[in-house]
XYZ file of C-alpha atoms in Angstrom:
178
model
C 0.000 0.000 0.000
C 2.825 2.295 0.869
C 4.252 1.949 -2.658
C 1.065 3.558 -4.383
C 1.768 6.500 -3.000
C 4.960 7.354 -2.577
C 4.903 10.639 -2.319
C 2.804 11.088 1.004
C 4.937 11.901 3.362
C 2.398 11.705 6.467
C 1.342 7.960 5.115
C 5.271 6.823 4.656
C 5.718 8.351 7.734
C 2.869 6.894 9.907
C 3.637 3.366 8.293
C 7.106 3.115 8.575
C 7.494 4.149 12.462
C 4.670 1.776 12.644
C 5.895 -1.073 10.843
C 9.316 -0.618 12.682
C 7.456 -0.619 16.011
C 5.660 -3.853 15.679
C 8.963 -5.055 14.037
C 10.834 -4.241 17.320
C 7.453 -5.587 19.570
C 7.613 -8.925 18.366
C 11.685 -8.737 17.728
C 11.199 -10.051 14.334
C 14.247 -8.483 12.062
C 12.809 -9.982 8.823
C 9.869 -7.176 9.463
C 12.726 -4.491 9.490
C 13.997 -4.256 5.749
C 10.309 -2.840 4.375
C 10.431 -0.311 7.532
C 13.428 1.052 6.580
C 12.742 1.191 3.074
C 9.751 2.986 4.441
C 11.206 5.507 6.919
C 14.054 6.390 4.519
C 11.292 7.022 1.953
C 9.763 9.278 4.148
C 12.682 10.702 5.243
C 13.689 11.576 1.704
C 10.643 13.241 1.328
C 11.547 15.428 4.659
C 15.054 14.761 5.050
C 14.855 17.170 8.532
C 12.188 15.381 10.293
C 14.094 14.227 13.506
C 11.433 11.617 14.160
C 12.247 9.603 11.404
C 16.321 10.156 11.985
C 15.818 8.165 15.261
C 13.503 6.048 13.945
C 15.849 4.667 11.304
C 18.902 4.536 13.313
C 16.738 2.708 15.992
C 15.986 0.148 13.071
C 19.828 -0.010 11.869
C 20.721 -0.588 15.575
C 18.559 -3.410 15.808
C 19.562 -5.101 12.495
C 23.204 -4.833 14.176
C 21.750 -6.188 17.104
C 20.248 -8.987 15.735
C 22.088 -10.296 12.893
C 25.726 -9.239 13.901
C 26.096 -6.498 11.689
C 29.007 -3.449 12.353
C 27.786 -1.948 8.913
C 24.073 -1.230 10.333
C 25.418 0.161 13.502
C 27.233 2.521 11.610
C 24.374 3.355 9.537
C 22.572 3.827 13.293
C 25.106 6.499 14.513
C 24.177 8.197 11.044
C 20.831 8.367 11.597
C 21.561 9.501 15.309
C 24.371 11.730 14.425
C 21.662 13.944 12.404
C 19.088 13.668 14.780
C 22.116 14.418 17.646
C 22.904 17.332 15.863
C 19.938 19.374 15.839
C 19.547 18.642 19.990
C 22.885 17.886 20.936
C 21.407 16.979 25.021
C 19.082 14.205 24.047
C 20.920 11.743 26.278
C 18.618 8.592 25.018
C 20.234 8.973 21.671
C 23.218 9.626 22.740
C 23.077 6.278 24.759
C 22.305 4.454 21.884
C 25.322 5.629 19.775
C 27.140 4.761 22.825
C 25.402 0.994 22.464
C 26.429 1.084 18.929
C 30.183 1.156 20.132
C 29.643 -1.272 22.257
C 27.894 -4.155 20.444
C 30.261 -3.938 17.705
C 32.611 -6.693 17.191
C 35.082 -6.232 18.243
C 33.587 -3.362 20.748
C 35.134 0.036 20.712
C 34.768 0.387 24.570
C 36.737 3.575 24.472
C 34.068 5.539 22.507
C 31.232 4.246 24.188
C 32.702 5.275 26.999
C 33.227 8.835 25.572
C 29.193 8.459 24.209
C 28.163 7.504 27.813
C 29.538 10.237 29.183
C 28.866 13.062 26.708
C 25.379 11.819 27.709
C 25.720 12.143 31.458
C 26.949 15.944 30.954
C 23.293 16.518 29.475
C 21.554 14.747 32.090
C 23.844 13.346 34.977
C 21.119 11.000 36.195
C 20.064 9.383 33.279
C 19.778 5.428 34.601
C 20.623 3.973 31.278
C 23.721 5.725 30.359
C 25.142 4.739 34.113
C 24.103 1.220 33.598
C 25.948 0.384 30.101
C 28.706 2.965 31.232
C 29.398 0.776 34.020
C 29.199 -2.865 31.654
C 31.668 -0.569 29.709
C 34.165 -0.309 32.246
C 33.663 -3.637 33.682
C 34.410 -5.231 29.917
C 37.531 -2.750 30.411
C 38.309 -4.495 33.330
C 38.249 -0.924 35.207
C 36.812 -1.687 38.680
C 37.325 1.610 40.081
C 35.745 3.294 37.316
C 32.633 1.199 37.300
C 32.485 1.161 41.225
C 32.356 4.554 40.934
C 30.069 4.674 38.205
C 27.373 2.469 40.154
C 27.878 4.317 43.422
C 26.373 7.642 40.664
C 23.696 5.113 39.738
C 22.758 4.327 43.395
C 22.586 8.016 44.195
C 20.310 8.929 40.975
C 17.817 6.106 42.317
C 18.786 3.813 45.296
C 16.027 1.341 44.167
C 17.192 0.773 40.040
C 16.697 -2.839 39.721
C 19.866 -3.345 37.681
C 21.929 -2.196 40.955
C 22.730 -5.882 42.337
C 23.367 -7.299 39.023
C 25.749 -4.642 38.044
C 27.291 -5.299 41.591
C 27.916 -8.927 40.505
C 29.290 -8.142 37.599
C 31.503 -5.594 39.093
C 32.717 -8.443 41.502
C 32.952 -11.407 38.865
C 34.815 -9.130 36.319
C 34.736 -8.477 32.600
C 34.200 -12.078 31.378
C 30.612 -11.596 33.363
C 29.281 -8.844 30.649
C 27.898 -10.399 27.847
């Protein structure tokens, strides 16, 4: 249906985000090709929409994710890179370009870490970016850093659920993050 009009932007729009949601949902990647095809219509039709940035470098990240892929995680941080530049503090992005870093194989642990923490400037409590920051520095085998990280965690919320896990990790060292 999307393909007989191609040139309605709202439609592509709506359809895309949609199909990548339900894509996503169920965690079905073979869903993911027509979203993208989709979005980046859409997006060519409005290549400022910020919506649409995330949304496709949300649907890169998870074809990385799921098949393995360093290519679509660099197409992600693309897609996040534009949407990133237009609202530089929008720590959830910046978290996931951070994630892109460090799913890659091999993982480039030094600029997640510098992702993480460009993050935390914006927003120094931002429970996400302290959890993966410290399952950076524990894959760095950096116990002080990562203590120190999850003692900021504890203090942004005492009750995060992640907290003892991250402490076990801490204590059985880097083989421990997956």
């Amino acid at each position: 249906m999307a393909d007989r009009d191609p040139g309605n932007f709202g439609f592509q729009k709506s359809l895309g985000m949609s199909l990548y949601r339900y894509a996503s949902l169920k965690q079905d990647a073979s869903i993911l090709p027509d979203a993208i095809r989709i979005m980046q219509r859409a997006l060519d039709l409005d290549p400022a929409d910020r919506d649409l940035q995330i949304g496709l470098g949300n649907a890169h990240f998870d074809v990385g994710y799921f098949n393995k892929d360093n290519a679509s995680f660099e197409r992600a941080r693309g897609f996040y890179d534009k949407a990133l530049a237009r609202v530089p503090t929008d720590t959830d992005v910046r978290t996931d370009v951070g994630l892109t870093y460090f799913l890659q194989t091999p993982p480039d642990l030094e600029m997640a870490v510098k992702e993480f923490e460009k993050g935390l400037e914006a927003n120094p409590k931002h429970e996400r970016s302290l959890q993966f920051l410290i399952q950076t520095y524990v894959k760095k085998s950096d116990t002080a850093k990562a203590t120190k990280a999850l003692e900021r965690l504890k203090a942004a919320n005492p009750s995060n659920p992640a907290i003892a896990e991250l402490a076990s990790m801490i204590a059985a060292g880097p083989e421990s993050v997956k």
